[in-house]
Amino acid sequence: MTPAYSERCNEHDGAGGVMKGGNSQKAIEIFQRMKRDGCQPNTETYTLMINLYGKASKSYMALKLFNEMRSQKCKLNICTYMALVNAFTREGLCEKAEEIFKQLQEAGHEPDMYAYNALMEAYSRAGYPYGAAEVISLMQHMGCEPDRVSFNIMVDAYGRAGLYEDAESVFEEMKKLGITPMMKSHMLLLSAYSRVGNIAKCEDIVNQIQESGLQPDTFVLNSMLNLCGKLGQFENMEKVLTSMEKGPYAADISTYNILINVTDGLAFLTGWKNCSSRFLRRICA
């Protein structure tokens, strides 16, 4: 093997290597140089690049490479199809994601749980929870049982759409099937009720988290802090801050942004100077 040929072949591995190292721009440069040097990208190379553009929210470039593969008679495998499905999913382009999903099936590939979950996520991000519900029904019909990720996607899909009761129904169904909700599951349900300002339900969810042996993290406490602030419940904000001070989780940038936002709006609250809340006295001092 001549050195020149060896060097050209190594460009396939080079593009993948720098991608795994997080240097996407360098990977693009290597990919372009590869083609200029006459080294034809293979299935793995194209799939890596489609995935790269997908993560960069450049689905149009991912699709361009996908079509280029076809024109070059380069074999598409299930990973290639899923890289493009995920590219569209990240941008909430559910119709395009479903189109590629169908092409995957037409090519003789059997969708797995990961594939169905990706399509569900596309509908969730697009704001179509009932579309996601149809996917999970199809998934079950095809004998592919939903996992915790599947249910989390559905909780999030309904929560994003303000359908908090549907979100909770999915959450409860998950438990009935013996799938233990983890922190993310609780957080998604918390977000659903937080969107509609149901502080009592949010407090109940935080209690459920603690009762299940999980510890509320900074995200959970920030969600409660933000909701209490929006509703003007400063005594409850004080309680949340106290929990953060006593617990293992430190305040982060979001915590301070919430406090700044609430403090900035206090001047518009009628009679705020007469409020006896220790929280108000702390931040208005």
Short mmCIF file of C-alpha atoms in Angstrom, two decimals:
data_model
loop_
_atom_site.label_atom_id
_atom_site.label_comp_id
_atom_site.label_asym_id
_atom_site.label_seq_id
_atom_site.Cartn_x
_atom_site.Cartn_y
_atom_site.Cartn_z
CA MET A 1 0.00 0.00 0.00
CA THR A 2 1.47 3.35 -1.00
CA PRO A 3 1.75 6.12 1.61
CA ALA A 4 -0.55 8.38 -0.42
CA TYR A 5 -3.32 5.75 -0.52
CA SER A 6 -2.90 5.00 3.17
CA GLU A 7 -3.12 8.69 4.03
CA ARG A 8 -6.30 9.10 2.02
CA CYS A 9 -7.96 6.09 3.64
CA ASN A 10 -7.08 7.38 7.09
CA GLU A 11 -9.17 10.47 6.40
CA HIS A 12 -12.29 8.36 7.03
CA ASP A 13 -11.08 7.65 10.55
CA GLY A 14 -9.82 11.21 10.96
CA ALA A 15 -13.25 12.77 10.46
CA GLY A 16 -14.84 10.39 12.94
CA GLY A 17 -12.07 10.92 15.46
CA VAL A 18 -12.33 14.70 15.61
CA MET A 19 -16.13 14.45 15.77
CA LYS A 20 -15.90 12.24 18.83
CA GLY A 21 -13.53 14.81 20.28
CA GLY A 22 -16.16 17.51 19.83
CA ASN A 23 -14.40 19.45 17.07
CA SER A 24 -17.22 19.63 14.53
CA GLN A 25 -15.69 22.36 12.35
CA LYS A 26 -12.49 20.37 11.97
CA ALA A 27 -14.55 17.29 11.05
CA ILE A 28 -16.30 19.27 8.30
CA GLU A 29 -12.94 20.46 6.94
CA ILE A 30 -11.58 16.90 6.87
CA PHE A 31 -14.75 15.66 5.16
CA GLN A 32 -14.47 18.32 2.46
CA ARG A 33 -10.76 17.64 1.98
CA MET A 34 -11.51 13.92 1.70
CA LYS A 35 -13.82 14.53 -1.24
CA ARG A 36 -11.43 16.99 -2.88
CA ASP A 37 -8.68 14.38 -2.68
CA GLY A 38 -10.88 11.84 -4.43
CA CYS A 39 -11.45 9.65 -1.39
CA GLN A 40 -15.09 8.57 -1.56
CA PRO A 41 -16.86 8.77 1.84
CA ASN A 42 -18.38 5.48 2.96
CA THR A 43 -21.60 4.78 4.87
CA GLU A 44 -20.01 5.36 8.25
CA THR A 45 -18.49 8.68 7.17
CA TYR A 46 -21.76 10.00 5.77
CA THR A 47 -23.67 8.85 8.85
CA LEU A 48 -21.19 10.59 11.14
CA MET A 49 -21.55 13.82 9.18
CA ILE A 50 -25.36 13.62 9.07
CA ASN A 51 -25.32 13.17 12.82
CA LEU A 52 -22.95 16.12 13.20
CA TYR A 53 -25.19 18.46 11.21
CA GLY A 54 -28.21 17.17 13.11
CA LYS A 55 -26.66 18.04 16.46
CA ALA A 56 -25.86 21.50 15.08
CA SER A 57 -29.56 21.98 14.17
CA LYS A 58 -28.70 22.03 10.47
CA SER A 59 -31.13 19.40 9.25
CA TYR A 60 -31.05 20.90 5.75
CA MET A 61 -27.36 20.00 5.50
CA ALA A 62 -28.02 16.56 6.96
CA LEU A 63 -30.68 15.97 4.29
CA LYS A 64 -28.32 17.21 1.58
CA LEU A 65 -25.73 14.59 2.57
CA PHE A 66 -28.43 11.93 2.83
CA ASN A 67 -29.47 12.64 -0.77
CA GLU A 68 -25.83 12.77 -1.83
CA MET A 69 -25.37 9.26 -0.44
CA ARG A 70 -28.18 8.03 -2.63
CA SER A 71 -26.81 9.73 -5.73
CA GLN A 72 -23.40 8.15 -5.02
CA LYS A 73 -25.04 4.71 -4.62
CA CYS A 74 -23.67 4.57 -1.08
CA LYS A 75 -25.55 2.06 1.08
CA LEU A 76 -27.85 3.53 3.73
CA ASN A 77 -28.12 1.53 6.94
CA ILE A 78 -30.52 1.94 9.86
CA CYS A 79 -28.03 4.21 11.63
CA THR A 80 -28.03 6.54 8.63
CA TYR A 81 -31.81 6.78 8.58
CA MET A 82 -31.94 7.37 12.34
CA ALA A 83 -29.28 10.07 12.18
CA LEU A 84 -31.54 12.00 9.81
CA VAL A 85 -34.69 11.27 11.85
CA ASN A 86 -32.90 12.66 14.90
CA ALA A 87 -31.78 15.72 12.93
CA PHE A 88 -35.40 16.56 12.11
CA THR A 89 -36.52 15.64 15.63
CA ARG A 90 -34.19 18.17 17.25
CA GLU A 91 -35.87 20.92 15.23
CA GLY A 92 -39.39 19.63 15.80
CA LEU A 93 -39.87 18.84 12.11
CA CYS A 94 -42.21 15.94 12.77
CA GLU A 95 -43.54 15.49 9.22
CA LYS A 96 -40.03 15.22 7.78
CA ALA A 97 -38.99 12.91 10.60
CA GLU A 98 -41.95 10.64 9.86
CA GLU A 99 -41.17 10.67 6.14
CA ILE A 100 -37.65 9.34 6.79
CA PHE A 101 -39.05 6.89 9.35
CA LYS A 102 -41.31 5.45 6.65
CA GLN A 103 -38.40 5.27 4.21
CA LEU A 104 -36.51 3.32 6.86
CA GLN A 105 -39.35 0.79 6.97
CA GLU A 106 -39.65 0.64 3.18
CA ALA A 107 -35.94 -0.16 3.02
CA GLY A 108 -36.64 -3.29 5.06
CA HIS A 109 -35.40 -2.07 8.43
CA GLU A 110 -37.43 -2.91 11.54
CA PRO A 111 -37.86 0.14 13.82
CA ASP A 112 -36.74 -0.51 17.38
CA MET A 113 -37.67 1.26 20.61
CA TYR A 114 -35.05 3.92 19.95
CA ALA A 115 -36.56 4.69 16.53
CA TYR A 116 -40.11 4.97 17.85
CA ASN A 117 -38.97 7.17 20.72
CA ALA A 118 -37.20 9.50 18.30
CA LEU A 119 -40.36 9.92 16.22
CA MET A 120 -42.43 10.50 19.36
CA GLU A 121 -39.97 13.18 20.44
CA ALA A 122 -40.35 14.89 17.06
CA TYR A 123 -44.10 15.25 17.58
CA SER A 124 -43.56 16.37 21.17
CA ARG A 125 -41.18 19.15 20.16
CA ALA A 126 -43.50 20.20 17.36
CA GLY A 127 -46.32 20.65 19.88
CA TYR A 128 -48.44 17.73 18.68
CA PRO A 129 -48.94 15.44 21.70
CA TYR A 130 -51.65 13.42 19.99
CA GLY A 131 -49.26 12.66 17.16
CA ALA A 132 -46.81 11.32 19.74
CA ALA A 133 -49.66 9.30 21.26
CA GLU A 134 -50.36 7.70 17.88
CA VAL A 135 -46.71 6.70 17.61
CA ILE A 136 -46.68 5.02 21.02
CA SER A 137 -49.89 3.16 20.10
CA LEU A 138 -48.30 1.99 16.85
CA MET A 139 -45.22 0.99 18.80
CA GLN A 140 -47.28 -1.24 21.10
CA HIS A 141 -49.28 -2.63 18.17
CA MET A 142 -46.04 -3.70 16.53
CA GLY A 143 -44.99 -5.56 19.67
CA CYS A 144 -42.41 -3.04 20.82
CA GLU A 145 -43.10 -2.22 24.46
CA PRO A 146 -42.53 1.39 25.56
CA ASP A 147 -39.78 2.00 28.11
CA ARG A 148 -39.27 4.75 30.67
CA VAL A 149 -37.97 7.09 27.97
CA SER A 150 -41.14 6.54 25.93
CA PHE A 151 -43.36 7.49 28.86
CA ASN A 152 -41.18 10.48 29.72
CA ILE A 153 -41.57 11.75 26.16
CA MET A 154 -45.36 11.47 26.46
CA VAL A 155 -45.43 13.24 29.83
CA ASP A 156 -43.36 16.02 28.29
CA ALA A 157 -45.51 16.14 25.13
CA TYR A 158 -48.72 16.64 27.08
CA GLY A 159 -47.02 19.02 29.51
CA ARG A 160 -45.71 21.24 26.70
CA ALA A 161 -49.25 21.46 25.33
CA GLY A 162 -50.70 22.41 28.72
CA LEU A 163 -52.52 19.08 29.02
CA TYR A 164 -51.34 18.46 32.57
CA GLU A 165 -54.05 15.92 33.42
CA ASP A 166 -53.07 13.80 30.42
CA ALA A 167 -49.43 14.15 31.47
CA GLU A 168 -50.27 12.83 34.93
CA SER A 169 -52.33 9.97 33.46
CA VAL A 170 -49.28 8.81 31.50
CA PHE A 171 -47.15 9.18 34.63
CA GLU A 172 -49.56 6.97 36.59
CA GLU A 173 -49.79 4.43 33.76
CA MET A 174 -46.02 4.12 33.83
CA LYS A 175 -46.15 3.23 37.53
CA LYS A 176 -48.96 0.70 37.00
CA LEU A 177 -46.79 -1.08 34.43
CA GLY A 178 -44.04 -1.44 37.02
CA ILE A 179 -41.76 1.22 35.54
CA THR A 180 -40.38 3.28 38.41
CA PRO A 181 -40.39 7.02 37.67
CA MET A 182 -36.94 8.51 38.07
CA MET A 183 -36.03 12.14 38.72
CA LYS A 184 -36.56 13.18 35.09
CA SER A 185 -40.08 11.73 35.10
CA HIS A 186 -41.00 13.75 38.18
CA MET A 187 -39.35 16.87 36.77
CA LEU A 188 -41.36 16.66 33.55
CA LEU A 189 -44.61 16.33 35.47
CA LEU A 190 -43.55 19.19 37.72
CA SER A 191 -42.93 21.34 34.65
CA ALA A 192 -46.39 20.48 33.31
CA TYR A 193 -48.14 21.73 36.45
CA SER A 194 -45.75 24.65 36.80
CA ARG A 195 -46.80 25.91 33.36
CA VAL A 196 -50.40 26.24 34.55
CA GLY A 197 -49.46 27.73 37.93
CA ASN A 198 -50.75 24.85 40.07
CA ILE A 199 -48.48 25.32 43.06
CA ALA A 200 -50.35 22.85 45.28
CA LYS A 201 -49.78 20.08 42.75
CA CYS A 202 -46.15 21.08 42.33
CA GLU A 203 -45.62 20.85 46.08
CA ASP A 204 -47.26 17.42 46.03
CA ILE A 205 -44.87 16.27 43.29
CA VAL A 206 -41.86 17.51 45.26
CA ASN A 207 -43.15 15.54 48.26
CA GLN A 208 -43.53 12.45 46.05
CA ILE A 209 -39.92 12.87 44.94
CA GLN A 210 -38.75 12.88 48.54
CA GLU A 211 -41.00 9.97 49.53
CA SER A 212 -39.62 7.87 46.68
CA GLY A 213 -36.12 8.26 48.09
CA LEU A 214 -34.99 10.78 45.49
CA GLN A 215 -33.61 14.16 46.45
CA PRO A 216 -34.98 17.27 44.71
CA ASP A 217 -32.17 18.82 42.70
CA THR A 218 -31.48 22.44 41.82
CA PHE A 219 -33.73 22.30 38.75
CA VAL A 220 -36.71 21.15 40.83
CA LEU A 221 -36.15 23.79 43.49
CA ASN A 222 -35.64 26.51 40.88
CA SER A 223 -38.94 25.50 39.25
CA MET A 224 -40.71 25.90 42.58
CA LEU A 225 -38.91 29.18 43.27
CA ASN A 226 -39.92 30.58 39.89
CA LEU A 227 -43.55 29.49 40.24
CA CYS A 228 -43.87 30.97 43.74
CA GLY A 229 -42.35 34.21 42.47
CA LYS A 230 -44.79 34.45 39.56
CA LEU A 231 -47.71 33.93 41.94
CA GLY A 232 -46.36 36.40 44.49
CA GLN A 233 -46.06 33.71 47.17
CA PHE A 234 -42.96 35.08 48.85
CA GLU A 235 -43.34 33.06 52.04
CA ASN A 236 -43.13 29.91 49.94
CA MET A 237 -40.10 31.32 48.12
CA GLU A 238 -38.49 31.73 51.52
CA LYS A 239 -39.15 28.05 52.27
CA VAL A 240 -37.62 26.96 48.98
CA LEU A 241 -34.52 29.08 49.57
CA THR A 242 -34.18 27.62 53.05
CA SER A 243 -34.38 24.11 51.57
CA MET A 244 -31.62 24.98 49.14
CA GLU A 245 -29.45 26.33 51.95
CA LYS A 246 -29.95 23.20 54.05
CA GLY A 247 -29.72 20.69 51.22
CA PRO A 248 -26.81 19.43 49.13
CA TYR A 249 -27.72 21.56 46.11
CA ALA A 250 -26.28 25.03 45.69
CA ALA A 251 -27.96 27.94 43.96
CA ASP A 252 -26.97 28.33 40.31
CA ILE A 253 -27.27 31.09 37.72
CA SER A 254 -30.96 30.29 37.18
CA THR A 255 -31.64 30.74 40.91
CA TYR A 256 -30.13 34.22 40.91
CA ASN A 257 -31.88 35.16 37.66
CA ILE A 258 -35.21 34.21 39.23
CA LEU A 259 -34.46 36.31 42.31
CA ILE A 260 -33.38 39.28 40.19
CA ASN A 261 -36.52 39.01 38.08
CA VAL A 262 -38.78 38.84 41.15
CA THR A 263 -36.99 41.71 42.86
CA ASP A 264 -37.30 43.86 39.73
CA GLY A 265 -41.05 43.30 39.69
CA LEU A 266 -41.68 44.04 43.35
CA ALA A 267 -42.13 47.76 42.78
CA PHE A 268 -45.27 46.99 40.78
CA LEU A 269 -46.91 45.03 43.59
CA THR A 270 -49.48 46.95 45.60
CA GLY A 271 -48.49 47.34 49.22
CA TRP A 272 -45.29 45.35 48.90
CA LYS A 273 -43.52 47.54 51.47
CA ASN A 274 -45.98 46.43 54.14
CA CYS A 275 -45.46 42.74 53.46
CA SER A 276 -44.13 40.93 56.53
CA SER A 277 -42.42 38.16 54.59
CA ARG A 278 -38.88 37.49 55.74
CA PHE A 279 -38.07 36.79 52.12
CA LEU A 280 -39.11 40.28 51.04
CA ARG A 281 -37.15 41.87 53.83
CA ARG A 282 -34.11 39.85 52.81
CA ILE A 283 -34.06 40.79 49.12
CA CYS A 284 -35.33 44.35 49.53
CA ALA A 285 -32.88 45.33 52.23
#
